[in-house]
Amino acid sequence: MPLLSEIFWLFLRIGAVSFGGGMTAWIRREVVIRKGWLEDRQFLAGLALCQITPGANGVNLAIFTGSLLRGAAGAWAAFFGLMAIPIVALMAAGTFYFTNHEAIRHAGFGAALSGVAAAAIGLLLANGIRLSRRNLHGLRGTMITLVTALAIGVFHLPLLEALAVIVPINLVLTWWKRRA
Protein backbone atom coordinates (compact mmCIF):
# COMPACT_ATOMS: atom_id res chain seq x y z
CA MET A 1 0.00 0.00 0.00
CA PRO A 2 1.54 3.34 -1.02
CA LEU A 3 2.16 6.15 1.41
CA LEU A 4 -0.04 9.24 1.22
CA SER A 5 3.01 11.24 0.16
CA GLU A 6 3.63 8.80 -2.73
CA ILE A 7 0.03 9.24 -3.91
CA PHE A 8 0.33 13.03 -3.66
CA TRP A 9 3.65 13.23 -5.56
CA LEU A 10 2.50 10.82 -8.26
CA PHE A 11 -0.65 12.82 -8.95
CA LEU A 12 1.27 16.10 -8.71
CA ARG A 13 3.49 14.83 -11.54
CA ILE A 14 0.47 13.64 -13.55
CA GLY A 15 -1.21 17.02 -13.07
CA ALA A 16 1.93 18.75 -14.30
CA VAL A 17 2.33 16.81 -17.54
CA SER A 18 -1.12 15.70 -18.68
CA PHE A 19 -3.70 17.68 -20.60
CA GLY A 20 -7.43 17.06 -20.95
CA GLY A 21 -8.51 13.57 -21.89
CA GLY A 22 -4.91 12.40 -22.00
CA MET A 23 -4.94 12.38 -18.21
CA THR A 24 -6.69 9.00 -18.16
CA ALA A 25 -3.81 7.48 -20.11
CA TRP A 26 -1.26 9.01 -17.74
CA ILE A 27 -3.08 7.76 -14.66
CA ARG A 28 -3.34 4.26 -16.10
CA ARG A 29 0.32 4.17 -17.10
CA GLU A 30 1.49 5.29 -13.67
CA VAL A 31 -0.98 3.49 -11.40
CA VAL A 32 -1.43 0.20 -13.31
CA ILE A 33 1.71 -0.30 -15.40
CA ARG A 34 4.54 1.47 -13.56
CA LYS A 35 3.49 1.25 -9.90
CA GLY A 36 1.23 -1.81 -10.03
CA TRP A 37 -1.08 -0.26 -7.43
CA LEU A 38 -4.19 -1.34 -9.37
CA GLU A 39 -4.94 -4.10 -11.84
CA ASP A 40 -6.36 -3.31 -15.29
CA ARG A 41 -9.80 -4.60 -14.28
CA GLN A 42 -9.90 -2.35 -11.21
CA PHE A 43 -8.82 0.61 -13.31
CA LEU A 44 -11.47 -0.07 -15.96
CA ALA A 45 -14.19 -0.44 -13.34
CA GLY A 46 -13.12 2.86 -11.80
CA LEU A 47 -12.94 4.55 -15.19
CA ALA A 48 -16.45 3.38 -16.05
CA LEU A 49 -17.74 4.68 -12.72
CA CYS A 50 -15.92 8.00 -13.15
CA GLN A 51 -17.33 8.51 -16.63
CA ILE A 52 -20.92 8.30 -15.44
CA THR A 53 -20.47 10.55 -12.41
CA PRO A 54 -20.52 14.35 -12.69
CA GLY A 55 -17.18 16.10 -12.97
CA ALA A 56 -13.99 15.78 -14.96
CA ASN A 57 -13.02 12.16 -15.61
CA GLY A 58 -9.37 12.69 -14.68
CA VAL A 59 -10.21 14.31 -11.36
CA ASN A 60 -12.82 11.66 -10.61
CA LEU A 61 -10.33 8.92 -11.50
CA ALA A 62 -7.66 10.42 -9.23
CA ILE A 63 -10.13 10.58 -6.34
CA PHE A 64 -11.31 7.01 -7.04
CA THR A 65 -7.74 5.72 -7.17
CA GLY A 66 -6.65 7.52 -4.01
CA SER A 67 -9.76 6.32 -2.20
CA LEU A 68 -9.20 2.73 -3.26
CA LEU A 69 -5.57 2.85 -2.15
CA ARG A 70 -5.82 4.76 1.15
CA GLY A 71 -9.44 5.72 1.82
CA ALA A 72 -10.55 9.33 2.24
CA ALA A 73 -7.01 10.55 2.99
CA GLY A 74 -5.78 8.92 -0.22
CA ALA A 75 -8.58 10.56 -2.18
CA TRP A 76 -7.60 13.99 -0.82
CA ALA A 77 -3.90 13.36 -1.48
CA ALA A 78 -4.63 12.40 -5.09
CA PHE A 79 -6.99 15.34 -5.59
CA PHE A 80 -4.65 17.98 -4.17
CA GLY A 81 -1.67 16.50 -5.99
CA LEU A 82 -3.51 16.46 -9.30
CA MET A 83 -4.94 19.97 -8.98
CA ALA A 84 -2.03 21.93 -7.45
CA ILE A 85 -0.02 22.69 -10.59
CA PRO A 86 -2.99 23.22 -12.94
CA ILE A 87 -4.51 25.74 -10.50
CA VAL A 88 -1.25 27.69 -10.30
CA ALA A 89 -0.81 27.47 -14.10
CA LEU A 90 -4.38 28.64 -14.72
CA MET A 91 -3.95 31.58 -12.37
CA ALA A 92 -0.71 32.54 -14.15
CA ALA A 93 -2.31 32.13 -17.59
CA GLY A 94 -5.29 34.25 -16.54
CA THR A 95 -3.00 36.96 -15.24
CA PHE A 96 -0.96 36.84 -18.46
CA TYR A 97 -4.09 36.96 -20.60
CA PHE A 98 -5.62 39.94 -18.86
CA THR A 99 -2.36 41.91 -18.92
CA ASN A 100 -1.20 40.96 -22.47
CA HIS A 101 -4.21 40.78 -24.80
CA GLU A 102 -2.11 41.43 -27.90
CA ALA A 103 0.32 38.58 -27.22
CA ILE A 104 -2.55 36.08 -27.18
CA ARG A 105 -3.38 36.93 -30.79
CA HIS A 106 0.07 35.77 -31.87
CA ALA A 107 -0.16 32.77 -34.23
CA GLY A 108 2.41 30.77 -32.28
CA PHE A 109 0.20 30.67 -29.21
CA GLY A 110 -2.70 29.09 -31.12
CA ALA A 111 -0.34 26.62 -32.81
CA ALA A 112 1.06 25.58 -29.44
CA LEU A 113 -2.44 24.92 -28.10
CA SER A 114 -3.30 22.90 -31.22
CA GLY A 115 -0.20 20.79 -30.68
CA VAL A 116 -1.16 20.11 -27.07
CA ALA A 117 -4.67 19.10 -28.17
CA ALA A 118 -3.28 16.73 -30.81
CA ALA A 119 -0.98 15.10 -28.25
CA ALA A 120 -3.90 14.59 -25.84
CA ILE A 121 -5.96 12.96 -28.60
CA GLY A 122 -3.04 10.68 -29.46
CA LEU A 123 -2.69 9.63 -25.81
CA LEU A 124 -6.42 8.87 -25.62
CA LEU A 125 -6.33 6.76 -28.78
CA ALA A 126 -3.24 4.83 -27.68
CA ASN A 127 -4.77 4.16 -24.27
CA GLY A 128 -8.06 3.04 -25.84
CA ILE A 129 -6.27 0.63 -28.16
CA ARG A 130 -4.18 -0.84 -25.31
CA LEU A 131 -7.20 -1.28 -23.06
CA SER A 132 -9.21 -2.81 -25.90
CA ARG A 133 -6.56 -5.39 -26.70
CA ARG A 134 -6.36 -6.55 -23.10
CA ASN A 135 -10.01 -6.43 -22.14
CA LEU A 136 -12.20 -7.10 -25.15
CA HIS A 137 -12.97 -10.77 -25.40
CA GLY A 138 -15.42 -11.98 -27.99
CA LEU A 139 -17.64 -10.46 -30.61
CA ARG A 140 -20.22 -9.02 -28.17
CA GLY A 141 -17.75 -6.82 -26.31
CA THR A 142 -16.14 -5.69 -29.54
CA MET A 143 -19.49 -4.81 -31.09
CA ILE A 144 -20.68 -2.89 -28.01
CA THR A 145 -17.40 -0.95 -28.02
CA LEU A 146 -17.71 -0.12 -31.72
CA VAL A 147 -21.37 0.91 -31.42
CA THR A 148 -20.50 3.15 -28.46
CA ALA A 149 -17.59 4.73 -30.35
CA LEU A 150 -19.81 5.35 -33.38
CA ALA A 151 -22.69 6.74 -31.32
CA ILE A 152 -20.52 9.23 -29.46
CA GLY A 153 -17.60 9.84 -31.82
CA VAL A 154 -19.34 9.84 -35.21
CA PHE A 155 -23.01 10.59 -34.54
CA HIS A 156 -22.22 12.95 -31.63
CA LEU A 157 -24.92 11.56 -29.34
CA PRO A 158 -24.77 12.91 -25.80
CA LEU A 159 -23.46 10.35 -23.32
CA LEU A 160 -26.82 9.77 -21.61
CA GLU A 161 -28.60 9.16 -24.93
CA ALA A 162 -25.87 6.77 -26.07
CA LEU A 163 -26.05 4.90 -22.77
CA ALA A 164 -29.86 4.77 -22.98
CA VAL A 165 -29.49 2.83 -26.24
CA ILE A 166 -26.34 0.80 -25.57
CA VAL A 167 -26.93 -0.39 -21.99
CA PRO A 168 -30.25 -2.14 -22.74
CA ILE A 169 -28.72 -3.79 -25.82
CA ASN A 170 -25.78 -5.01 -23.74
CA LEU A 171 -28.09 -6.29 -20.98
CA VAL A 172 -30.20 -8.24 -23.49
CA LEU A 173 -27.10 -9.71 -25.15
CA THR A 174 -25.65 -10.70 -21.78
CA TRP A 175 -28.95 -12.26 -20.71
CA TRP A 176 -29.19 -14.11 -24.05
CA LYS A 177 -25.63 -15.43 -23.75
CA ARG A 178 -26.17 -16.71 -20.19
CA ARG A 179 -29.48 -18.28 -21.15
CA ALA A 180 -27.94 -20.25 -23.99
PDB file of N, CA and C in Angstrom, residues 66-118:
ATOM      1  N   GLY A  66      -7.127   7.220  -5.356  1.00  0.00           N
ATOM      2  CA  GLY A  66      -6.651   7.524  -4.008  1.00  0.00           C
ATOM      3  C   GLY A  66      -7.514   6.890  -2.938  1.00  0.00           C
ATOM      4  N   SER A  67      -8.827   6.912  -3.154  1.00  0.00           N
ATOM      5  CA  SER A  67      -9.764   6.319  -2.199  1.00  0.00           C
ATOM      6  C   SER A  67      -9.576   4.813  -2.103  1.00  0.00           C
ATOM      7  N   LEU A  68      -9.397   4.181  -3.238  1.00  0.00           N
ATOM      8  CA  LEU A  68      -9.203   2.732  -3.259  1.00  0.00           C
ATOM      9  C   LEU A  68      -7.901   2.346  -2.551  1.00  0.00           C
ATOM     10  N   LEU A  69      -6.875   3.173  -2.719  1.00  0.00           N
ATOM     11  CA  LEU A  69      -5.570   2.854  -2.148  1.00  0.00           C
ATOM     12  C   LEU A  69      -5.463   3.169  -0.659  1.00  0.00           C
ATOM     13  N   ARG A  70      -6.013   4.329  -0.231  1.00  0.00           N
ATOM     14  CA  ARG A  70      -5.824   4.758   1.152  1.00  0.00           C
ATOM     15  C   ARG A  70      -7.040   5.431   1.764  1.00  0.00           C
ATOM     16  N   GLY A  71      -8.230   5.153   1.243  1.00  0.00           N
ATOM     17  CA  GLY A  71      -9.438   5.725   1.821  1.00  0.00           C
ATOM     18  C   GLY A  71      -9.572   7.211   1.535  1.00  0.00           C
ATOM     19  N   ALA A  72     -10.282   7.904   2.432  1.00  0.00           N
ATOM     20  CA  ALA A  72     -10.548   9.334   2.238  1.00  0.00           C
ATOM     21  C   ALA A  72      -9.259  10.148   2.179  1.00  0.00           C
ATOM     22  N   ALA A  73      -8.285   9.812   3.003  1.00  0.00           N
ATOM     23  CA  ALA A  73      -7.014  10.546   2.992  1.00  0.00           C
ATOM     24  C   ALA A  73      -6.302  10.367   1.653  1.00  0.00           C
ATOM     25  N   GLY A  74      -6.374   9.166   1.090  1.00  0.00           N
ATOM     26  CA  GLY A  74      -5.779   8.920  -0.223  1.00  0.00           C
ATOM     27  C   GLY A  74      -6.481   9.691  -1.318  1.00  0.00           C
ATOM     28  N   ALA A  75      -7.809   9.793  -1.202  1.00  0.00           N
ATOM     29  CA  ALA A  75      -8.581  10.564  -2.182  1.00  0.00           C
ATOM     30  C   ALA A  75      -8.167  12.033  -2.143  1.00  0.00           C
ATOM     31  N   TRP A  76      -8.018  12.586  -0.944  1.00  0.00           N
ATOM     32  CA  TRP A  76      -7.599  13.987  -0.818  1.00  0.00           C
ATOM     33  C   TRP A  76      -6.178  14.178  -1.329  1.00  0.00           C
ATOM     34  N   ALA A  77      -5.286  13.253  -1.016  1.00  0.00           N
ATOM     35  CA  ALA A  77      -3.897  13.364  -1.483  1.00  0.00           C
ATOM     36  C   ALA A  77      -3.846  13.362  -3.007  1.00  0.00           C
ATOM     37  N   ALA A  78      -4.597  12.464  -3.632  1.00  0.00           N
ATOM     38  CA  ALA A  78      -4.625  12.396  -5.095  1.00  0.00           C
ATOM     39  C   ALA A  78      -5.232  13.669  -5.683  1.00  0.00           C
ATOM     40  N   PHE A  79      -6.324  14.133  -5.093  1.00  0.00           N
ATOM     41  CA  PHE A  79      -6.993  15.337  -5.595  1.00  0.00           C
ATOM     42  C   PHE A  79      -6.080  16.559  -5.510  1.00  0.00           C
ATOM     43  N   PHE A  80      -5.509  16.799  -4.329  1.00  0.00           N
ATOM     44  CA  PHE A  80      -4.654  17.982  -4.173  1.00  0.00           C
ATOM     45  C   PHE A  80      -3.396  17.873  -5.029  1.00  0.00           C
ATOM     46  N   GLY A  81      -2.833  16.677  -5.127  1.00  0.00           N
ATOM     47  CA  GLY A  81      -1.671  16.499  -5.993  1.00  0.00           C
ATOM     48  C   GLY A  81      -2.001  16.801  -7.442  1.00  0.00           C
ATOM     49  N   LEU A  82      -3.112  16.270  -7.903  1.00  0.00           N
ATOM     50  CA  LEU A  82      -3.511  16.457  -9.301  1.00  0.00           C
ATOM     51  C   LEU A  82      -3.816  17.913  -9.614  1.00  0.00           C
ATOM     52  N   MET A  83      -4.437  18.619  -8.697  1.00  0.00           N
ATOM     53  CA  MET A  83      -4.937  19.967  -8.978  1.00  0.00           C
ATOM     54  C   MET A  83      -3.948  21.091  -8.674  1.00  0.00           C
ATOM     55  N   ALA A  84      -2.917  20.848  -7.892  1.00  0.00           N
ATOM     56  CA  ALA A  84      -2.028  21.930  -7.446  1.00  0.00           C
ATOM     57  C   ALA A  84      -1.394  22.695  -8.608  1.00  0.00           C
ATOM     58  N   ILE A  85      -0.714  22.009  -9.493  1.00  0.00           N
ATOM     59  CA  ILE A  85      -0.015  22.690 -10.587  1.00  0.00           C
ATOM     60  C   ILE A  85      -0.990  23.284 -11.600  1.00  0.00           C
ATOM     61  N   PRO A  86      -2.048  22.576 -12.018  1.00  0.00           N
ATOM     62  CA  PRO A  86      -2.993  23.218 -12.943  1.00  0.00           C
ATOM     63  C   PRO A  86      -3.629  24.493 -12.380  1.00  0.00           C
ATOM     64  N   ILE A  87      -3.915  24.528 -11.086  1.00  0.00           N
ATOM     65  CA  ILE A  87      -4.505  25.737 -10.500  1.00  0.00           C
ATOM     66  C   ILE A  87      -3.517  26.898 -10.577  1.00  0.00           C
ATOM     67  N   VAL A  88      -2.267  26.641 -10.226  1.00  0.00           N
ATOM     68  CA  VAL A  88      -1.245  27.692 -10.303  1.00  0.00           C
ATOM     69  C   VAL A  88      -1.052  28.122 -11.761  1.00  0.00           C
ATOM     70  N   ALA A  89      -0.993  27.150 -12.684  1.00  0.00           N
ATOM     71  CA  ALA A  89      -0.812  27.472 -14.104  1.00  0.00           C
ATOM     72  C   ALA A  89      -1.987  28.280 -14.646  1.00  0.00           C
ATOM     73  N   LEU A  90      -3.196  27.912 -14.256  1.00  0.00           N
ATOM     74  CA  LEU A  90      -4.380  28.639 -14.720  1.00  0.00           C
ATOM     75  C   LEU A  90      -4.397  30.068 -14.177  1.00  0.00           C
ATOM     76  N   MET A  91      -4.017  30.227 -12.931  1.00  0.00           N
ATOM     77  CA  MET A  91      -3.949  31.575 -12.368  1.00  0.00           C
ATOM     78  C   MET A  91      -2.901  32.413 -13.107  1.00  0.00           C
ATOM     79  N   ALA A  92      -1.758  31.816 -13.409  1.00  0.00           N
ATOM     80  CA  ALA A  92      -0.711  32.536 -14.146  1.00  0.00           C
ATOM     81  C   ALA A  92      -1.170  32.858 -15.565  1.00  0.00           C
ATOM     82  N   ALA A  93      -1.820  31.898 -16.231  1.00  0.00           N
ATOM     83  CA  ALA A  93      -2.313  32.128 -17.594  1.00  0.00           C
ATOM     84  C   ALA A  93      -3.373  33.222 -17.609  1.00  0.00           C
ATOM     85  N   GLY A  94      -4.264  33.209 -16.631  1.00  0.00           N
ATOM     86  CA  GLY A  94      -5.289  34.247 -16.543  1.00  0.00           C
ATOM     87  C   GLY A  94      -4.679  35.620 -16.338  1.00  0.00           C
ATOM     88  N   THR A  95      -3.691  35.687 -15.470  1.00  0.00           N
ATOM     89  CA  THR A  95      -3.000  36.958 -15.241  1.00  0.00           C
ATOM     90  C   THR A  95      -2.312  37.422 -16.517  1.00  0.00           C
ATOM     91  N   PHE A  96      -1.630  36.507 -17.200  1.00  0.00           N
ATOM     92  CA  PHE A  96      -0.960  36.842 -18.462  1.00  0.00           C
ATOM     93  C   PHE A  96      -1.971  37.317 -19.495  1.00  0.00           C
ATOM     94  N   TYR A  97      -3.071  36.603 -19.607  1.00  0.00           N
ATOM     95  CA  TYR A  97      -4.085  36.957 -20.602  1.00  0.00           C
ATOM     96  C   TYR A  97      -4.637  38.359 -20.362  1.00  0.00           C
ATOM     97  N   PHE A  98      -4.991  38.644 -19.146  1.00  0.00           N
ATOM     98  CA  PHE A  98      -5.619  39.938 -18.856  1.00  0.00           C
ATOM     99  C   PHE A  98      -4.633  41.105 -18.878  1.00  0.00           C
ATOM    100  N   THR A  99      -3.343  40.816 -18.845  1.00  0.00           N
ATOM    101  CA  THR A  99      -2.362  41.905 -18.920  1.00  0.00           C
ATOM    102  C   THR A  99      -1.686  41.992 -20.285  1.00  0.00           C
ATOM    103  N   ASN A 100      -1.882  40.996 -21.163  1.00  0.00           N
ATOM    104  CA  ASN A 100      -1.200  40.960 -22.467  1.00  0.00           C
ATOM    105  C   ASN A 100      -2.140  40.506 -23.577  1.00  0.00           C
ATOM    106  N   HIS A 101      -3.237  41.186 -23.783  1.00  0.00           N
ATOM    107  CA  HIS A 101      -4.211  40.775 -24.798  1.00  0.00           C
ATOM    108  C   HIS A 101      -3.584  40.600 -26.179  1.00  0.00           C
ATOM    109  N   GLU A 102      -2.690  41.465 -26.555  1.00  0.00           N
ATOM    110  CA  GLU A 102      -2.109  41.429 -27.904  1.00  0.00           C
ATOM    111  C   GLU A 102      -1.241  40.186 -28.104  1.00  0.00           C
ATOM    112  N   ALA A 103      -0.546  39.753 -27.090  1.00  0.00           N
ATOM    113  CA  ALA A 103       0.321  38.577 -27.222  1.00  0.00           C
ATOM    114  C   ALA A 103      -0.487  37.319 -27.499  1.00  0.00           C
ATOM    115  N   ILE A 104      -1.699  37.256 -26.998  1.00  0.00           N
ATOM    116  CA  ILE A 104      -2.553  36.083 -27.184  1.00  0.00           C
ATOM    117  C   ILE A 104      -2.914  35.906 -28.652  1.00  0.00           C
ATOM    118  N   ARG A 105      -3.007  37.000 -29.377  1.00  0.00           N
ATOM    119  CA  ARG A 105      -3.379  36.927 -30.792  1.00  0.00           C
ATOM    120  C   ARG A 105      -2.251  36.398 -31.664  1.00  0.00           C
ATOM    121  N   HIS A 106      -1.076  36.257 -31.115  1.00  0.00           N
ATOM    122  CA  HIS A 106       0.075  35.768 -31.874  1.00  0.00           C
ATOM    123  C   HIS A 106      -0.184  34.343 -32.354  1.00  0.00           C
ATOM    124  N   ALA A 107       0.144  34.070 -33.618  1.00  0.00           N
ATOM    125  CA  ALA A 107      -0.159  32.768 -34.234  1.00  0.00           C
ATOM    126  C   ALA A 107       0.528  31.613 -33.516  1.00  0.00           C
ATOM    127  N   GLY A 108       1.690  31.842 -32.951  1.00  0.00           N
ATOM    128  CA  GLY A 108       2.414  30.771 -32.277  1.00  0.00           C
ATOM    129  C   GLY A 108       1.683  30.242 -31.064  1.00  0.00           C
ATOM    130  N   PHE A 109       0.951  31.088 -30.393  1.00  0.00           N
ATOM    131  CA  PHE A 109       0.201  30.675 -29.209  1.00  0.00           C
ATOM    132  C   PHE A 109      -0.888  29.678 -29.590  1.00  0.00           C
ATOM    133  N   GLY A 110      -1.649  29.999 -30.644  1.00  0.00           N
ATOM    134  CA  GLY A 110      -2.698  29.088 -31.119  1.00  0.00           C
ATOM    135  C   GLY A 110      -2.124  27.776 -31.613  1.00  0.00           C
ATOM    136  N   ALA A 111      -0.981  27.840 -32.306  1.00  0.00           N
ATOM    137  CA  ALA A 111      -0.337  26.624 -32.806  1.00  0.00           C
ATOM    138  C   ALA A 111       0.119  25.736 -31.648  1.00  0.00           C
ATOM    139  N   ALA A 112       0.632  26.354 -30.603  1.00  0.00           N
ATOM    140  CA  ALA A 112       1.059  25.575 -29.435  1.00  0.00           C
ATOM    141  C   ALA A 112      -0.126  24.863 -28.800  1.00  0.00           C
ATOM    142  N   LEU A 113      -1.249  25.556 -28.670  1.00  0.00           N
ATOM    143  CA  LEU A 113      -2.442  24.923 -28.097  1.00  0.00           C
ATOM    144  C   LEU A 113      -2.954  23.798 -28.988  1.00  0.00           C
ATOM    145  N   SER A 114      -2.887  23.968 -30.300  1.00  0.00           N
ATOM    146  CA  SER A 114      -3.299  22.901 -31.224  1.00  0.00           C
ATOM    147  C   SER A 114      -2.409  21.680 -31.070  1.00  0.00           C
ATOM    148  N   GLY A 115      -1.119  21.900 -30.882  1.00  0.00           N
ATOM    149  CA  GLY A 115      -0.195  20.787 -30.675  1.00  0.00           C
ATOM    150  C   GLY A 115      -0.489  20.025 -29.398  1.00  0.00           C
ATOM    151  N   VAL A 116      -0.802  20.747 -28.345  1.00  0.00           N
ATOM    152  CA  VAL A 116      -1.155  20.110 -27.071  1.00  0.00           C
ATOM    153  C   VAL A 116      -2.429  19.283 -27.236  1.00  0.00           C
ATOM    154  N   ALA A 117      -3.419  19.827 -27.945  1.00  0.00           N
ATOM    155  CA  ALA A 117      -4.675  19.099 -28.168  1.00  0.00           C
ATOM    156  C   ALA A 117      -4.424  17.829 -28.973  1.00  0.00           C
ATOM    157  N   ALA A 118      -3.586  17.910 -30.001  1.00  0.00           N
ATOM    158  CA  ALA A 118      -3.278  16.728 -30.812  1.00  0.00           C
ATOM    159  C   ALA A 118      -2.575  15.657 -29.979  1.00  0.00           C
TER     160      ALA A 118
END
